[in-house]
PDB file of C-alpha atoms in Angstrom:
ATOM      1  CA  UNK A1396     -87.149  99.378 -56.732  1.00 85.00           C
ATOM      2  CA  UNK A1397     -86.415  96.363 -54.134  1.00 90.00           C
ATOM      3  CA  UNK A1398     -86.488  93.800 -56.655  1.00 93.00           C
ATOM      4  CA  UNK A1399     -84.089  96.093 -59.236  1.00 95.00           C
ATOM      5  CA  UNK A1400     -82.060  97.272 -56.044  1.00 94.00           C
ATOM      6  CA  UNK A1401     -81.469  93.173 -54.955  1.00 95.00           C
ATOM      7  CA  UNK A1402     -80.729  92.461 -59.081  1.00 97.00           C
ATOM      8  CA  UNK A1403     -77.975  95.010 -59.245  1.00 97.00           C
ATOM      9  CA  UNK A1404     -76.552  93.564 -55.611  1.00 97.00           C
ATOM     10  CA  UNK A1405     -76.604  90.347 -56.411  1.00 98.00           C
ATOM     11  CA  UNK A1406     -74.928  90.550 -59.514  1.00 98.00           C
ATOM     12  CA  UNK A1407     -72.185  92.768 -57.960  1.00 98.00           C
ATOM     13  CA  UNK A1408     -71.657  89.946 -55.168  1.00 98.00           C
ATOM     14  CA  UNK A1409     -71.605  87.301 -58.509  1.00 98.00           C
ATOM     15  CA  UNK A1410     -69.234  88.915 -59.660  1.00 98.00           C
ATOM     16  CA  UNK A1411     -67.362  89.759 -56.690  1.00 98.00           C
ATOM     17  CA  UNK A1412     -67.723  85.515 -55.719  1.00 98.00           C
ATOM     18  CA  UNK A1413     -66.316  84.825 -59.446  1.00 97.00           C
ATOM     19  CA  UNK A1414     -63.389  87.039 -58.597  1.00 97.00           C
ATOM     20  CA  UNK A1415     -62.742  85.282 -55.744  1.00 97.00           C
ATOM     21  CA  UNK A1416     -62.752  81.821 -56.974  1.00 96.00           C
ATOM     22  CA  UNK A1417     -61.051  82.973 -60.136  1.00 95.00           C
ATOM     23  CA  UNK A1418     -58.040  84.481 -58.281  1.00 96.00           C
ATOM     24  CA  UNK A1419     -58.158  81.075 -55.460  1.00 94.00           C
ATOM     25  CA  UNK A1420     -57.351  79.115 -58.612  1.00 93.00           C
ATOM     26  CA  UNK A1421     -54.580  81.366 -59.687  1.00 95.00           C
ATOM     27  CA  UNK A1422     -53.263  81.373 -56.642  1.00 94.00           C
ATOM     28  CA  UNK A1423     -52.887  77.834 -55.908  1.00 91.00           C
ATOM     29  CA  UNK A1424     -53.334  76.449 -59.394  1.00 94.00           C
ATOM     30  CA  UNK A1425     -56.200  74.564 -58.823  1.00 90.00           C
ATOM     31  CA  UNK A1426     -58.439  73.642 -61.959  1.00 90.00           C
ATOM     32  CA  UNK A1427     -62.317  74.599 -61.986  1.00 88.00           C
ATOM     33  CA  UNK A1428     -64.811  72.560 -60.588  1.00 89.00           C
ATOM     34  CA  UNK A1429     -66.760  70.187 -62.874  1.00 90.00           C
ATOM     35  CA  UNK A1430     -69.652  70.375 -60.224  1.00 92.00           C
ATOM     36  CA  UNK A1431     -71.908  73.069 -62.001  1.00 91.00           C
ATOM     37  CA  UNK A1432     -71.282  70.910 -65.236  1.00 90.00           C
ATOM     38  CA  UNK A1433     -72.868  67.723 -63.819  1.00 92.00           C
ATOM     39  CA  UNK A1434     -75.263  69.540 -61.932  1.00 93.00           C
ATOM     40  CA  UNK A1435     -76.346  70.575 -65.672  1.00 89.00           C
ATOM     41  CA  UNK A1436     -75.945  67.218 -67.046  1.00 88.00           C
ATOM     42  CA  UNK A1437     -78.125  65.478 -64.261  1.00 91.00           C
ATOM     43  CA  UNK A1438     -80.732  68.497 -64.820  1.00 86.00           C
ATOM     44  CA  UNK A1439     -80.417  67.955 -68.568  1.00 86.00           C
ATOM     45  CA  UNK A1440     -81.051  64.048 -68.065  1.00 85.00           C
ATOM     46  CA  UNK A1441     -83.864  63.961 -65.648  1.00 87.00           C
ATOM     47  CA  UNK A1442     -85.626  66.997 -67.807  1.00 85.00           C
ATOM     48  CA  UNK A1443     -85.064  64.248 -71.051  1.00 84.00           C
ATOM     49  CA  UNK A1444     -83.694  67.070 -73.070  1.00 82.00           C
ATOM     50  CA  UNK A1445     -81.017  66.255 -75.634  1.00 82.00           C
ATOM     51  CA  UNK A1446     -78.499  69.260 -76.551  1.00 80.00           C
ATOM     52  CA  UNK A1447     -76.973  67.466 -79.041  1.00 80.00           C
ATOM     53  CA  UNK A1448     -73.907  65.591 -80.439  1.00 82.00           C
ATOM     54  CA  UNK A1449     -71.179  65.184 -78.056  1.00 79.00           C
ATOM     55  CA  UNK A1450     -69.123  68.119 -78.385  1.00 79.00           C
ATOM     56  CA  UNK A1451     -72.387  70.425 -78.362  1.00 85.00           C
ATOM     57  CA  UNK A1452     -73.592  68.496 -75.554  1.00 84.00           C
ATOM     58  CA  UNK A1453     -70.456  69.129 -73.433  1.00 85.00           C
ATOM     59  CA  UNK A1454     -69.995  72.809 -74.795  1.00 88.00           C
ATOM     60  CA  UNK A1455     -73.811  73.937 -73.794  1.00 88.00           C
ATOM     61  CA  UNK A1456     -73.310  71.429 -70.107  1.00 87.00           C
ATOM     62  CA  UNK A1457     -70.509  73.930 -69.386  1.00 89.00           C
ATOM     63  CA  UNK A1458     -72.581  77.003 -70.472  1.00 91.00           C
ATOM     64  CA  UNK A1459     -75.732  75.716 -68.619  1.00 89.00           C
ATOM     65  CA  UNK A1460     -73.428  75.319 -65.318  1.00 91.00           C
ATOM     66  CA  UNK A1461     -72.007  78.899 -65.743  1.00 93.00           C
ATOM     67  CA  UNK A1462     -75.613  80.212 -65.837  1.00 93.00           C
ATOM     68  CA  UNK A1463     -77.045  78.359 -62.967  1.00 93.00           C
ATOM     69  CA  UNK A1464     -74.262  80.208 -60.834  1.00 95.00           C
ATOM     70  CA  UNK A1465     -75.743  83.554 -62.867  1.00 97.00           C
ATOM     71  CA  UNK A1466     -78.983  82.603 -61.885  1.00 96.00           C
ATOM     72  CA  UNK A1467     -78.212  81.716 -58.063  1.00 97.00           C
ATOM     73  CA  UNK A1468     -76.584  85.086 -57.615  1.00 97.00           C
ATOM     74  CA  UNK A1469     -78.794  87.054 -59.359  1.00 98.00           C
ATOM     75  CA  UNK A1470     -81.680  85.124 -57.615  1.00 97.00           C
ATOM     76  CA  UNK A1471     -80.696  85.203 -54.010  1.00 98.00           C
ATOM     77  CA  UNK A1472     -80.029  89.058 -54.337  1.00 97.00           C
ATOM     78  CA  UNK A1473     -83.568  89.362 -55.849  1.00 97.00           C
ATOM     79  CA  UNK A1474     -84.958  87.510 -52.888  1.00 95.00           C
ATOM     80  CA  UNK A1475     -82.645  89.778 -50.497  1.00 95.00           C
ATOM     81  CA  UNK A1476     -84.626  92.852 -51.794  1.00 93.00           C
ATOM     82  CA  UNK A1477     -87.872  91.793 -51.478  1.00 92.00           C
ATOM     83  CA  UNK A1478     -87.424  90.430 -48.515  1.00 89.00           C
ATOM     84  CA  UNK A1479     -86.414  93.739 -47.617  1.00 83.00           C
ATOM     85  CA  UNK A1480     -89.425  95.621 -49.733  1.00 72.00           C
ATOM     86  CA  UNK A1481     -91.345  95.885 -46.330  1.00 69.00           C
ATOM     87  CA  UNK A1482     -88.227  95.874 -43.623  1.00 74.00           C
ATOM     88  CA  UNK A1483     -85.532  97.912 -42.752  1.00 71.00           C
ATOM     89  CA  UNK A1484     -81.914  96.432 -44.170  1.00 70.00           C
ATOM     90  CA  UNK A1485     -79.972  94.594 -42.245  1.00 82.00           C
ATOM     91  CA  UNK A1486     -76.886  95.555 -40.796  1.00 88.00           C
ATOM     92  CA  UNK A1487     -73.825  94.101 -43.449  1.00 89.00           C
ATOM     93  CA  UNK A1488     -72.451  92.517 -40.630  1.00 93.00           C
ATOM     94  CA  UNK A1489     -75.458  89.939 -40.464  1.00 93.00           C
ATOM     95  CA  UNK A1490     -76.712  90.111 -43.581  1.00 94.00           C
ATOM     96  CA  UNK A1491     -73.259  88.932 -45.598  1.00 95.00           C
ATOM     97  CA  UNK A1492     -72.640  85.992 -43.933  1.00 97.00           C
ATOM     98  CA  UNK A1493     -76.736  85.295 -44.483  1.00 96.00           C
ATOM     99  CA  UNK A1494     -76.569  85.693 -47.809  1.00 97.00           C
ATOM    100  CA  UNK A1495     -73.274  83.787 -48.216  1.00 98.00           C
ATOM    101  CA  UNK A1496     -75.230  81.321 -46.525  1.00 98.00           C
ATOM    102  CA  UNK A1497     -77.915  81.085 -48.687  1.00 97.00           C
ATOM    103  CA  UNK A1498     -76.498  81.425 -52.142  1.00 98.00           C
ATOM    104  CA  UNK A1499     -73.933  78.621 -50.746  1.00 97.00           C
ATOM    105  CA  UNK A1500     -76.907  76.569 -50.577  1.00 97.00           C
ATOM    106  CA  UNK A1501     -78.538  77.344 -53.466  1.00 96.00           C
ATOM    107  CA  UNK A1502     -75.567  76.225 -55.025  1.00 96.00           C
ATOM    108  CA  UNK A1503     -74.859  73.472 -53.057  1.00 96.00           C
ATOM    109  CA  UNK A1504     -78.086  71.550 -51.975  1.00 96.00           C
ATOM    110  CA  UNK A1505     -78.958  70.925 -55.151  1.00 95.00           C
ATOM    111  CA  UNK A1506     -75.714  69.441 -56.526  1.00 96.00           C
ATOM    112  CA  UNK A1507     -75.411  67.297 -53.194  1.00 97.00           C
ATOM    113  CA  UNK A1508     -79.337  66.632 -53.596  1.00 95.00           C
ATOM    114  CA  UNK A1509     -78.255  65.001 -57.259  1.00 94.00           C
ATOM    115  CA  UNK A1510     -75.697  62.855 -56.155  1.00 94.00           C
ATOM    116  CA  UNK A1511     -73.074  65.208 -57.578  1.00 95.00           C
ATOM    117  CA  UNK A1512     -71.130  66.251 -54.388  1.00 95.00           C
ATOM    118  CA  UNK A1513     -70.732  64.949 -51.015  1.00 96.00           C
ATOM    119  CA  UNK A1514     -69.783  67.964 -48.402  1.00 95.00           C
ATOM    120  CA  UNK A1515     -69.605  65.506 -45.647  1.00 95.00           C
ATOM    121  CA  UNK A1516     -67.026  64.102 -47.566  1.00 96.00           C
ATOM    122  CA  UNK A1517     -65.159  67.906 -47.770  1.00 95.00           C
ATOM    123  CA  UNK A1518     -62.152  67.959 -46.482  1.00 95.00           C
ATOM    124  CA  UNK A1519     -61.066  71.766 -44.931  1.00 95.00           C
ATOM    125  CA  UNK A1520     -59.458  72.949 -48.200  1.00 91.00           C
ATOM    126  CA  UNK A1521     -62.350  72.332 -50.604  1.00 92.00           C
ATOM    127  CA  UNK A1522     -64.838  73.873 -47.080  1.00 95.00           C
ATOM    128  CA  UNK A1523     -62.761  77.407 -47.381  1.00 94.00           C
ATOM    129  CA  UNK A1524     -62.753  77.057 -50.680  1.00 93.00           C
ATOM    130  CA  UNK A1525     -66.266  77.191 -50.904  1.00 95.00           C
ATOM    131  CA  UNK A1526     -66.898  79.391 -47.808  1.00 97.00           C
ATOM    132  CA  UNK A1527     -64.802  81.967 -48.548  1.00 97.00           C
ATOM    133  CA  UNK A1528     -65.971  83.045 -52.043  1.00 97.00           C
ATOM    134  CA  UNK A1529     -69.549  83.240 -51.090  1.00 98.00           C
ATOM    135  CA  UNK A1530     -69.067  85.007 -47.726  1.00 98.00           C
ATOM    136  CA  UNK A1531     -67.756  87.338 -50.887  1.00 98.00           C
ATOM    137  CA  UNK A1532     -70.199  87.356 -52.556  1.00 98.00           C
ATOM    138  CA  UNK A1533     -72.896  88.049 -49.456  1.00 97.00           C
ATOM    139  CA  UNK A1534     -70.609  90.935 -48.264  1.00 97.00           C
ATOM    140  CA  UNK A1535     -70.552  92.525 -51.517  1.00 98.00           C
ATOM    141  CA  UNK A1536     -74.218  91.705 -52.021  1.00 97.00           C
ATOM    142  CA  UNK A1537     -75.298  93.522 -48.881  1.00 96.00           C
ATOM    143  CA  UNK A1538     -72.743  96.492 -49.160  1.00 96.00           C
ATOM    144  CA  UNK A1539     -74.058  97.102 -52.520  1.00 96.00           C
ATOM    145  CA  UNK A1540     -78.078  97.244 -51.612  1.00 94.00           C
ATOM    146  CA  UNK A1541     -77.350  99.116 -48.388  1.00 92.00           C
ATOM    147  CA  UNK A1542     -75.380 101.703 -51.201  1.00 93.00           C
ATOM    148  CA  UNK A1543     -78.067 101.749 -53.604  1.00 92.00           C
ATOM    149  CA  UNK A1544     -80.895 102.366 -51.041  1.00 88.00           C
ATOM    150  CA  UNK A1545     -78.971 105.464 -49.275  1.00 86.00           C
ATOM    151  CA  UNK A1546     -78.470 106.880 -53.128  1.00 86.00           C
ATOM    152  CA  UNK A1547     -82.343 106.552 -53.847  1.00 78.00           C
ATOM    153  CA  UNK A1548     -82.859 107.672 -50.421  1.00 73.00           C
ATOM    154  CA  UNK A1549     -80.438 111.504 -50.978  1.00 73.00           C
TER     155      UNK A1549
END
């Protein structure tokens, strides 16, 4: 039940992150980021897979990027309840910002590890920008397992 328990979470706190950056972008008019596309594309090239002509390439680069933030989410919830098979919870108040923490790098060591971002280079905007939605997402990650174990639990 850990494993299904950290699923559920950490597809609430996806979710919950999307919303976030989703409603950042309204709010200032900012565009989306092309970073989960080129993390894709430099996947895609060092793998030596071809996804066709140019248009299908680009259209299944975009798709690929959407799922790796799928995957990230779902994964570091997943990892957040096994962790957790053996151990009590953590309180929300430490373990959001630690799972903020660690989806933000699952996200962002690889795309920095590629060559596709620089965060030394960040200025403050793009840092909260970045912070902010994934402190979401670990907050609404933890809230939800902590909810889901006291349900199994009554």
């Amino acid at each position: 039940m850990s494993l299904t328990r950290g699923l559920v979470a950490g597809a609430a706190g996806t979710v919950a992150l999307n919303l976030t950056t989703y409603g950042d972008r309204l709010l200032h008019g900012r565009g989306s980021s092309d970073v989960p596309v080129q993390v894709a594309d430099r996947f895609v090239d060092r793998a030596g897979i071809r996804l066709g002509d140019e248009a299908a390439t680009s259209n299944r680069e975009q798709a690929a990027g959407a799922l790796l933030g799928y995957v990230t989410g779902l994964g570091v919830g997943a990892a957040y309840g096994l962790l957790l098979r053996r151990r009590g919870a953590l309180p929300d108040w430490v373990a959001g910002p630690l799972l903020g923490a660690a989806a933000m790098a699952a996200s962002d060591l690889p795309a920095t590890a590629l060559g596709v971002t620089d965060p030394a280079a960040w200025d403050r905007t793009s840092w909260v920008s970045d912070i902010v939605p994934h402190l979401v997402y670990g907050f609404t990650t933890a809230s939800v397992y902590q909810a889901l174990r006291r349900t199994e639990a009554s």
